[in-house]
Tab-separated table of C-alpha atoms in Angstrom:
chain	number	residue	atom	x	y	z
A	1	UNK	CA	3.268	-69.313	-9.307
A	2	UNK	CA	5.740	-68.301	-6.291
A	3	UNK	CA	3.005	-66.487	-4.524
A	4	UNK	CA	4.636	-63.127	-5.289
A	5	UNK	CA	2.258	-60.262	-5.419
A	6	UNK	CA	3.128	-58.433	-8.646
A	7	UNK	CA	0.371	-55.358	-8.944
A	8	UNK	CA	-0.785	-53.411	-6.837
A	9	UNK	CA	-4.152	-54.726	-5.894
A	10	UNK	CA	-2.384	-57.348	-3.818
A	11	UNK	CA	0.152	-54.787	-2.045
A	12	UNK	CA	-0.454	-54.774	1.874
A	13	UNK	CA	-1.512	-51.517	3.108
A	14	UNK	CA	2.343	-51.014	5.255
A	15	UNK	CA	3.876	-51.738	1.053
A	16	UNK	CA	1.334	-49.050	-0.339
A	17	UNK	CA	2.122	-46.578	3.104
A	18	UNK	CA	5.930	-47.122	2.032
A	19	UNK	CA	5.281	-46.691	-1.195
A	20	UNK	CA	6.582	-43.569	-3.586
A	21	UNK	CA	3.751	-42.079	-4.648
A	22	UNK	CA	1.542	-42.195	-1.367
A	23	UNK	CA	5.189	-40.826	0.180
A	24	UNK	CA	5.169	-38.141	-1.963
A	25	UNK	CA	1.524	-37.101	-1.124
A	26	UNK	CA	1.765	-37.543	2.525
A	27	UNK	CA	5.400	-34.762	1.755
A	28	UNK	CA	2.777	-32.354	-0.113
A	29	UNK	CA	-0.211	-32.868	2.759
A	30	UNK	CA	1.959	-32.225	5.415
A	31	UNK	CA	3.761	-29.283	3.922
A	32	UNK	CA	0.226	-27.672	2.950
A	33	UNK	CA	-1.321	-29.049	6.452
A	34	UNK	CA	1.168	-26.766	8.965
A	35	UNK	CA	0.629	-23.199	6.643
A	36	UNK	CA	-2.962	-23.946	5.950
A	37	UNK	CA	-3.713	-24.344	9.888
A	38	UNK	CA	-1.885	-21.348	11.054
A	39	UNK	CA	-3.503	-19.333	8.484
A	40	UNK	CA	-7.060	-20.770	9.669
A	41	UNK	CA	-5.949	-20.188	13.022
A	42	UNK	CA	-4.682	-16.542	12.940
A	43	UNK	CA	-6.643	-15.237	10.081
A	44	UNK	CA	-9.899	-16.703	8.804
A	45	UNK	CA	-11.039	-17.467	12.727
A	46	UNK	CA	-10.066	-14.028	13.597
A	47	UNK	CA	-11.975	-12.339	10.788
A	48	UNK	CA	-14.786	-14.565	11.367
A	49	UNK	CA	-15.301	-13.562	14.830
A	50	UNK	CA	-14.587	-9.919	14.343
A	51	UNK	CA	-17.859	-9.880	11.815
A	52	UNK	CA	-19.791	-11.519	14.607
A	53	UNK	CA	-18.532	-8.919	17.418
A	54	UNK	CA	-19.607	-5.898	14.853
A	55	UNK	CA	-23.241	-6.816	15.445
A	56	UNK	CA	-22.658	-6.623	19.344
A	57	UNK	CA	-22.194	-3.656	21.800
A	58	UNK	CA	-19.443	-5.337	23.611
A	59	UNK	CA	-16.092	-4.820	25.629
A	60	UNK	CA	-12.947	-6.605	25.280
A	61	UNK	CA	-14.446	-8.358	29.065
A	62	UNK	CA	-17.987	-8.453	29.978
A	63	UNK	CA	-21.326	-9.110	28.382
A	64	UNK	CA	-21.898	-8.425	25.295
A	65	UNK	CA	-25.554	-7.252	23.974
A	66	UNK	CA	-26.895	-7.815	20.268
A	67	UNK	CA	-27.435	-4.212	18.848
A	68	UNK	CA	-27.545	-5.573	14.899
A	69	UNK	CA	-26.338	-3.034	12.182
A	70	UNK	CA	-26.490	-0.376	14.643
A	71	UNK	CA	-23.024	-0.166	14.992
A	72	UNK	CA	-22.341	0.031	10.849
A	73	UNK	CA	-25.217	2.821	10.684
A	74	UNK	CA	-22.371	4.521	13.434
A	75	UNK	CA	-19.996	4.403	11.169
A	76	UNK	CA	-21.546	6.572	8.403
A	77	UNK	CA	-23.758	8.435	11.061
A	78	UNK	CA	-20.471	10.047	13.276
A	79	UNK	CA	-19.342	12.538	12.181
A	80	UNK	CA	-15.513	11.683	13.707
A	81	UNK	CA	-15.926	8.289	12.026
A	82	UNK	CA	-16.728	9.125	8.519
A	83	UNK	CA	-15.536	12.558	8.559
A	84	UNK	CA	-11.667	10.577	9.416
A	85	UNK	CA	-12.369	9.143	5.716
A	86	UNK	CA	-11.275	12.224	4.241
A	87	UNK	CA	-8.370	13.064	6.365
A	88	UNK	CA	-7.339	10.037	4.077
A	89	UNK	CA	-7.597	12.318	1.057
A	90	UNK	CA	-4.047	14.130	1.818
A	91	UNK	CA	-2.378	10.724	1.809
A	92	UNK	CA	-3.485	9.813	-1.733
A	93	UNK	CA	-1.772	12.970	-2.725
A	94	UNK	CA	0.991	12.553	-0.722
A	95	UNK	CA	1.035	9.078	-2.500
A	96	UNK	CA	0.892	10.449	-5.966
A	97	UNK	CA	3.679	12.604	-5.057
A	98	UNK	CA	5.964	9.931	-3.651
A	99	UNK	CA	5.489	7.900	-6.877
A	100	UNK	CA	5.830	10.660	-8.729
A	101	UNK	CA	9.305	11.654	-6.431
A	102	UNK	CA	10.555	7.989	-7.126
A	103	UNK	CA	9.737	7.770	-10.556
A	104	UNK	CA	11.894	10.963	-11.107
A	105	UNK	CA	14.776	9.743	-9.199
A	106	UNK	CA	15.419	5.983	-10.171
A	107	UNK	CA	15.201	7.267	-13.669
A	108	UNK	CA	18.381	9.516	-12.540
A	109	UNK	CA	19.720	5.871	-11.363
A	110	UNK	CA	19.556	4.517	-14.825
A	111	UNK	CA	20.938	6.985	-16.590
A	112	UNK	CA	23.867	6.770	-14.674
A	113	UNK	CA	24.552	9.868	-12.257
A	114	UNK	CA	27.528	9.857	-10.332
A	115	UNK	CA	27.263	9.061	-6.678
A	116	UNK	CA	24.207	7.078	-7.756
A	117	UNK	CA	25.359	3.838	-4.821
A	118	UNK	CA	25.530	6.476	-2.392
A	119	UNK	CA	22.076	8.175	-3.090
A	120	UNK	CA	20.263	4.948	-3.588
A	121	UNK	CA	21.516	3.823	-0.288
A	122	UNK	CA	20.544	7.555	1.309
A	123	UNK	CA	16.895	7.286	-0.022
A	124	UNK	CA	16.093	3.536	0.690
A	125	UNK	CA	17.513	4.057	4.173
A	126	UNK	CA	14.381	5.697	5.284
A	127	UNK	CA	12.530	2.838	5.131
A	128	UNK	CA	14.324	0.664	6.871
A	129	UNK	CA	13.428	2.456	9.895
A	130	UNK	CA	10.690	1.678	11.963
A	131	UNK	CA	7.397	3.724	11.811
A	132	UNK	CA	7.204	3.998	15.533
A	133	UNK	CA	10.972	5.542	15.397
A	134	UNK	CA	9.853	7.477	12.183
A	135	UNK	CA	7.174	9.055	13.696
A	136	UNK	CA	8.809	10.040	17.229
A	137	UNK	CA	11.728	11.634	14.761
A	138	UNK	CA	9.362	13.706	13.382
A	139	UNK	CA	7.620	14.801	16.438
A	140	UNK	CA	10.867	16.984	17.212
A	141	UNK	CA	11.960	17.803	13.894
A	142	UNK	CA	8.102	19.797	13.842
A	143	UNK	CA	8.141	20.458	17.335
A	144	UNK	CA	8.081	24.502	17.767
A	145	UNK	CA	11.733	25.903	18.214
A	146	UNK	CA	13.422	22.599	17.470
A	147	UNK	CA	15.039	21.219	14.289
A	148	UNK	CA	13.077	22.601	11.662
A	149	UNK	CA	12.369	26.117	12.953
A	150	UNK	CA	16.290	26.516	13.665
A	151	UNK	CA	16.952	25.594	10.035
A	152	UNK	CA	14.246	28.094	9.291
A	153	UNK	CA	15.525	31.042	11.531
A	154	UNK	CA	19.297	30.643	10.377
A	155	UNK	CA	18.284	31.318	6.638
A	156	UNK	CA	16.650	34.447	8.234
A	157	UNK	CA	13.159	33.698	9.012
A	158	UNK	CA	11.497	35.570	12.345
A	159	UNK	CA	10.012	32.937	14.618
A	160	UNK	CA	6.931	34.727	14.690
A	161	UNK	CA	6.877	34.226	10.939
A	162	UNK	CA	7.106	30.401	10.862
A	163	UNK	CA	3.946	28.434	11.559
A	164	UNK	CA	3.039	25.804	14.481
A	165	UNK	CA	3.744	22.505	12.210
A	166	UNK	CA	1.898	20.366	13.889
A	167	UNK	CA	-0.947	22.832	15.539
A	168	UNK	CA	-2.066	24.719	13.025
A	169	UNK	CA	-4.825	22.627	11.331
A	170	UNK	CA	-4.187	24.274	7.900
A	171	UNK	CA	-0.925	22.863	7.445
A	172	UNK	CA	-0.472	19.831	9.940
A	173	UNK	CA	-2.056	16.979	7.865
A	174	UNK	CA	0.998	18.014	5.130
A	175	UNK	CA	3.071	17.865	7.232
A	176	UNK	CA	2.561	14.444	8.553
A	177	UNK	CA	1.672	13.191	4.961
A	178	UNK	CA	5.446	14.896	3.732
A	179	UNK	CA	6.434	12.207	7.018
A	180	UNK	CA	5.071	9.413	4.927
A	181	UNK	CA	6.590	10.244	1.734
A	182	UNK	CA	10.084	11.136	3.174
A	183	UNK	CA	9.972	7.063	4.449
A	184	UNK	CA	8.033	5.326	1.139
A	185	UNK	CA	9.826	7.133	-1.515
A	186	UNK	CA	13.344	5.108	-1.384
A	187	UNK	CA	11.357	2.058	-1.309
A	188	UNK	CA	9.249	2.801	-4.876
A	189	UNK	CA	12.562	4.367	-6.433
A	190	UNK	CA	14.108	0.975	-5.994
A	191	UNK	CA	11.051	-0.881	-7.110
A	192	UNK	CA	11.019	1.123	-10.441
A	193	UNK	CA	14.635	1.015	-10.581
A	194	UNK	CA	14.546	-2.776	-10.703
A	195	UNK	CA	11.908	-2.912	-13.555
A	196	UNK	CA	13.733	-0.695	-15.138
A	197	UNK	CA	16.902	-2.562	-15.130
A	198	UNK	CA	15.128	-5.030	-16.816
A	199	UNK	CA	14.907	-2.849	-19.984
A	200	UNK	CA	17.507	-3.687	-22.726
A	201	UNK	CA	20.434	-1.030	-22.961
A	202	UNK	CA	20.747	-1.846	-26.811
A	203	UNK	CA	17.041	0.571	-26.731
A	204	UNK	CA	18.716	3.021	-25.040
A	205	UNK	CA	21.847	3.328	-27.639
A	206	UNK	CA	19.566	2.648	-30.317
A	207	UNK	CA	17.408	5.650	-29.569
A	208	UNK	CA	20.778	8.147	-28.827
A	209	UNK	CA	21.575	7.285	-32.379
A	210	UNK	CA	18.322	8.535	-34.029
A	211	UNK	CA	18.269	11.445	-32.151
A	212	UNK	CA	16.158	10.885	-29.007
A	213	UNK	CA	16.830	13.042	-25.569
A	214	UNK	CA	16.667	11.829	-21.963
A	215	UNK	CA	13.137	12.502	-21.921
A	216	UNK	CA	12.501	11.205	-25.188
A	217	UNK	CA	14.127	7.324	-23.893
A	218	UNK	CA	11.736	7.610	-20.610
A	219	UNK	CA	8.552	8.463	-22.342
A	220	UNK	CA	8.837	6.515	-25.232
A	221	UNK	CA	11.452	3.043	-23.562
A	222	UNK	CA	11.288	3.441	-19.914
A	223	UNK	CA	7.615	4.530	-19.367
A	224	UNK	CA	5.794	1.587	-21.731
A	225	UNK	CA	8.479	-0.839	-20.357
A	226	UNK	CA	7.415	-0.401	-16.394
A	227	UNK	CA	3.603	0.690	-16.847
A	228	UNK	CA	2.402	-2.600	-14.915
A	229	UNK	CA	4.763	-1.998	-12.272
A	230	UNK	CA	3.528	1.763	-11.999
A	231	UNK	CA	-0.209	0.973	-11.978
A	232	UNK	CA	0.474	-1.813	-9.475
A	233	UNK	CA	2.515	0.520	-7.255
A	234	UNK	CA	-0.329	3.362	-7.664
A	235	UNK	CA	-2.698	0.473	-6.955
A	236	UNK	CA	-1.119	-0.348	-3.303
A	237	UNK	CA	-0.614	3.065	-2.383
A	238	UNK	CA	-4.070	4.365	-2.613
A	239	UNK	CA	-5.126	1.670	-1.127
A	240	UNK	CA	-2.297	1.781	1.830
A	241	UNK	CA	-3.143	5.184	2.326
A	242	UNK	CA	-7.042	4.494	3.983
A	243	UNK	CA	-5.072	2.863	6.636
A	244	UNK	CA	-2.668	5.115	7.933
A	245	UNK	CA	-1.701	4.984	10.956
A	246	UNK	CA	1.973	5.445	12.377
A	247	UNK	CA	2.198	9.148	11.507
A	248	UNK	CA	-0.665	10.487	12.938
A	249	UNK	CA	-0.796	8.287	16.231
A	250	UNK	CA	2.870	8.599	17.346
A	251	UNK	CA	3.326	12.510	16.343
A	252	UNK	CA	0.089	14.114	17.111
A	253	UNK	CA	-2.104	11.338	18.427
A	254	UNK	CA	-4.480	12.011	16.279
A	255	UNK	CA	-5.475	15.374	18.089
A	256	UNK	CA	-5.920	19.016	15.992
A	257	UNK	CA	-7.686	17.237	13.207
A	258	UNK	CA	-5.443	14.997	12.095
A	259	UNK	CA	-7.026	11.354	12.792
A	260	UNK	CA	-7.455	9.143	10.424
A	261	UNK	CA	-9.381	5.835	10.485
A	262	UNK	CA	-7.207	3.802	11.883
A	263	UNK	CA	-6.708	6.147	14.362
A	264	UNK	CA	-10.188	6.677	15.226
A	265	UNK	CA	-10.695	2.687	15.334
A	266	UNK	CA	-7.510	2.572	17.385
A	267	UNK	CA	-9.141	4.829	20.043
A	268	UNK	CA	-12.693	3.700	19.903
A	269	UNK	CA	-11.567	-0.075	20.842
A	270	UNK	CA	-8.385	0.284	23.163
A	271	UNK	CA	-9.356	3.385	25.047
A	272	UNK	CA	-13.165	3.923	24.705
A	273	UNK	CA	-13.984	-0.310	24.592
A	274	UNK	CA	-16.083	-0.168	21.998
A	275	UNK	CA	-15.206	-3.161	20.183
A	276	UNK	CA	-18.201	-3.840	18.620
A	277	UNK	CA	-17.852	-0.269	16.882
A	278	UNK	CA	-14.534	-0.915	16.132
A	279	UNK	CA	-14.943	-4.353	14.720
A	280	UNK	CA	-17.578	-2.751	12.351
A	281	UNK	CA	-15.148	0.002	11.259
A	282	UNK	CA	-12.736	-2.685	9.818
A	283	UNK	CA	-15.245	-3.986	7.887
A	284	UNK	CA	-16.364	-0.767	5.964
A	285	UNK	CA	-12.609	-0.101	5.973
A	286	UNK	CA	-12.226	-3.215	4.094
A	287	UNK	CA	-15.328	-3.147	1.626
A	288	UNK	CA	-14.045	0.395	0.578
A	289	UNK	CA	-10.367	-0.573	-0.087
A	290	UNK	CA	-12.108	-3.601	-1.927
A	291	UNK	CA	-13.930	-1.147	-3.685
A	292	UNK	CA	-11.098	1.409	-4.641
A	293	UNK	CA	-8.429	-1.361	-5.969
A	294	UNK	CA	-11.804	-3.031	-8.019
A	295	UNK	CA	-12.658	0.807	-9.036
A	296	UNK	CA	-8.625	1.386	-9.856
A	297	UNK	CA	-8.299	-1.630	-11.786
A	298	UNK	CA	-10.746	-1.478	-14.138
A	299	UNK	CA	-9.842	2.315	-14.634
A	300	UNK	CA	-6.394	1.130	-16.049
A	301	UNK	CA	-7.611	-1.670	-17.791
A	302	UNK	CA	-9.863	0.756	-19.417
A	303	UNK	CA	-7.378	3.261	-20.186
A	304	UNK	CA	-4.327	1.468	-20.523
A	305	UNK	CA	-3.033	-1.900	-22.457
A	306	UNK	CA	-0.816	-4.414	-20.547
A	307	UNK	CA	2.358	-2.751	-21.079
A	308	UNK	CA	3.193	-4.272	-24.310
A	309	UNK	CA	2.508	-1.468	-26.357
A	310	UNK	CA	3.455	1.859	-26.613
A	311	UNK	CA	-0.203	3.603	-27.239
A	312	UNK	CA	-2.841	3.544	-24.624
A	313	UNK	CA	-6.344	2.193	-25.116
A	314	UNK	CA	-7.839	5.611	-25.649
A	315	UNK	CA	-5.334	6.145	-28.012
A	316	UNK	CA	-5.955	3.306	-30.141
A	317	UNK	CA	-9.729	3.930	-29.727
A	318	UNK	CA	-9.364	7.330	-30.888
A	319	UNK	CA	-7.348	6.278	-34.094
A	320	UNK	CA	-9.764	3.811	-34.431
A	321	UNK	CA	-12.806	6.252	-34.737
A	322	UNK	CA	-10.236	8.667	-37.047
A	323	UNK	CA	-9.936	6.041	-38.853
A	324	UNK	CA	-13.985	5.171	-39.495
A	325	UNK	CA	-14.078	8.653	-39.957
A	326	UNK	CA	-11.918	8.835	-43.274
A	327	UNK	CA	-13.135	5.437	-44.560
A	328	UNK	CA	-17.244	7.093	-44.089
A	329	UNK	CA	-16.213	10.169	-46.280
């Protein structure tokens, strides 16, 4: 025997430290150690103390005093709370639209238009912008006698005719919703332009040759081929659109009925200090977006297959019972 240590029970602790595999551990702690801190740090410690300071009557300084749920029965109790829920209601439409807007026009994209690099660039632009300068764009172009209106009076409209944009609370929750979808649209087009890309051209000449129209290739290729990417874009854009905010705050403040939660939440804790309230108002807001992706998921699970298939779920259900039907008779 030369004394040698041959296995690892009689390595030192500096030969196992030095080691390759206790080196490549230490690589894949440290790595994990640095993200996993600043995301206890900035998110989990935050949201843990904002669910303590909703069961306080507090200010940003000061004492605070216990009040218990007093502050979530608030929420559903004011009527400038709650009632800001359904100001939430014109950008879900406004979301549909914009989906339904960018749909439309990256199909255009694949079927080759001319100018296509040009208008891609035109619509995506949009959102490259910042909300702030979004919103303080708008806030002229609706702004009574200014961009809008002049456009308006030289096609031959009387200025008497043409109503206050942004004052008139019949009208000025479209028009900051058409603010939102003017800025998001570019973004989905080029989303569903990407998954579309993805679709094999041979489809596309296969389908010319049997007969199939522009409208026959995107219901029957394009649509089946992208339905997980339209569900999950439908998915994030209900969702985003219970916590608008840049539109309403930085055109109309949220004044003439055109608040929305954030908004209200936004006031309540900055201006009025009630951060308790506030605090308490994030939480319902998240429970219900929980709520609406959970409720919007299992809606298109229900009705549609993974995107595999050409048939929805109804559909096959339905041919399913047709089918029991024929073989009972």
């Amino acid at each position: 025997m030369d004394g040698s240590r041959t296995n690892a029970g009689q390595m030192t602790f500096a030969e196992k430290f030095r080691s390759r595999k206790v080196q490549r551990y230490l690589v894949i702690v440290t790595f994990m150690f640095v993200p996993l801190l600043l995301l206890l740090v900035f998110t989990y410690i935050p949201f843990a103390k904002m669910v303590q300071f909703s069961f306080y009557d507090m200010k940003y300084i000061g004492a605070k005093t216990y009040v218990g749920l007093k502050n979530y029965i608030d929420v559903f109790k004011r009527s400038d709370i709650f009632g800001s829920l359904f100001v939430s209601i014109y950008y879900m439409g406004g979301a549909v639209l914009q989906l339904a807007l960018a749909l439309f026009f990256a199909t255009m994209m694949v079927f080759k238009v001319k100018g296509e690099s040009v208008f891609k660039a035109a619509m995506f632009f949009p959102y490259l912008v910042c909300g702030i300068a979004v919103g303080f764009i708008f806030k002229f172009f609706y702004a009574r006698g200014f961009v809008l209106d002049t456009i308006l009076q030289a096609l031959g409209m009387d200025i008497e005719n043409i109503p206050m944009w942004l004052q008139n609370q019949k009208i000025n929750n479209f028009s900051l919703v058409a603010t939102s979808v003017w800025r998001y649209t570019g973004q989905n087009m080029v989303l569903f332009l990407g998954a579309m890309m993805s679709v094999d051209t041979d489809l596309y000449e296969a389908a010319s040759l049997d007969g199939a129209n522009k409208w026959h290739q995107f219901r029957y290729i394009i649509m089946p081929s992208i339905k997980s990417i339209i569900v999950l874009n439908l998915v994030l854009s209900i969702s985003g659109s219970l916590s608008a905010f840049e539109p309403p705050y930085v055109i109309t403040n949220g004044q003439m009925g055109t608040g929305t939660y954030f908004v209200i939440m936004n006031r309540l804790a900055h201006e009025n200090q009630r951060v308790g309230l506030a605090c308490a108002m994030a939480i319902v807001l998240l429970v219900i977006i929980i709520i609406c992706t959970v409720a919007q998921k299992l809606f298109f699970k229900y009705a549609f297959n993974d995107g595999t298939e050409d048939e929805s779920k109804a559909a096959v259900r339905r041919k399913k019972r047709e089918a029991k039907k024929k073989g009972g008779a």
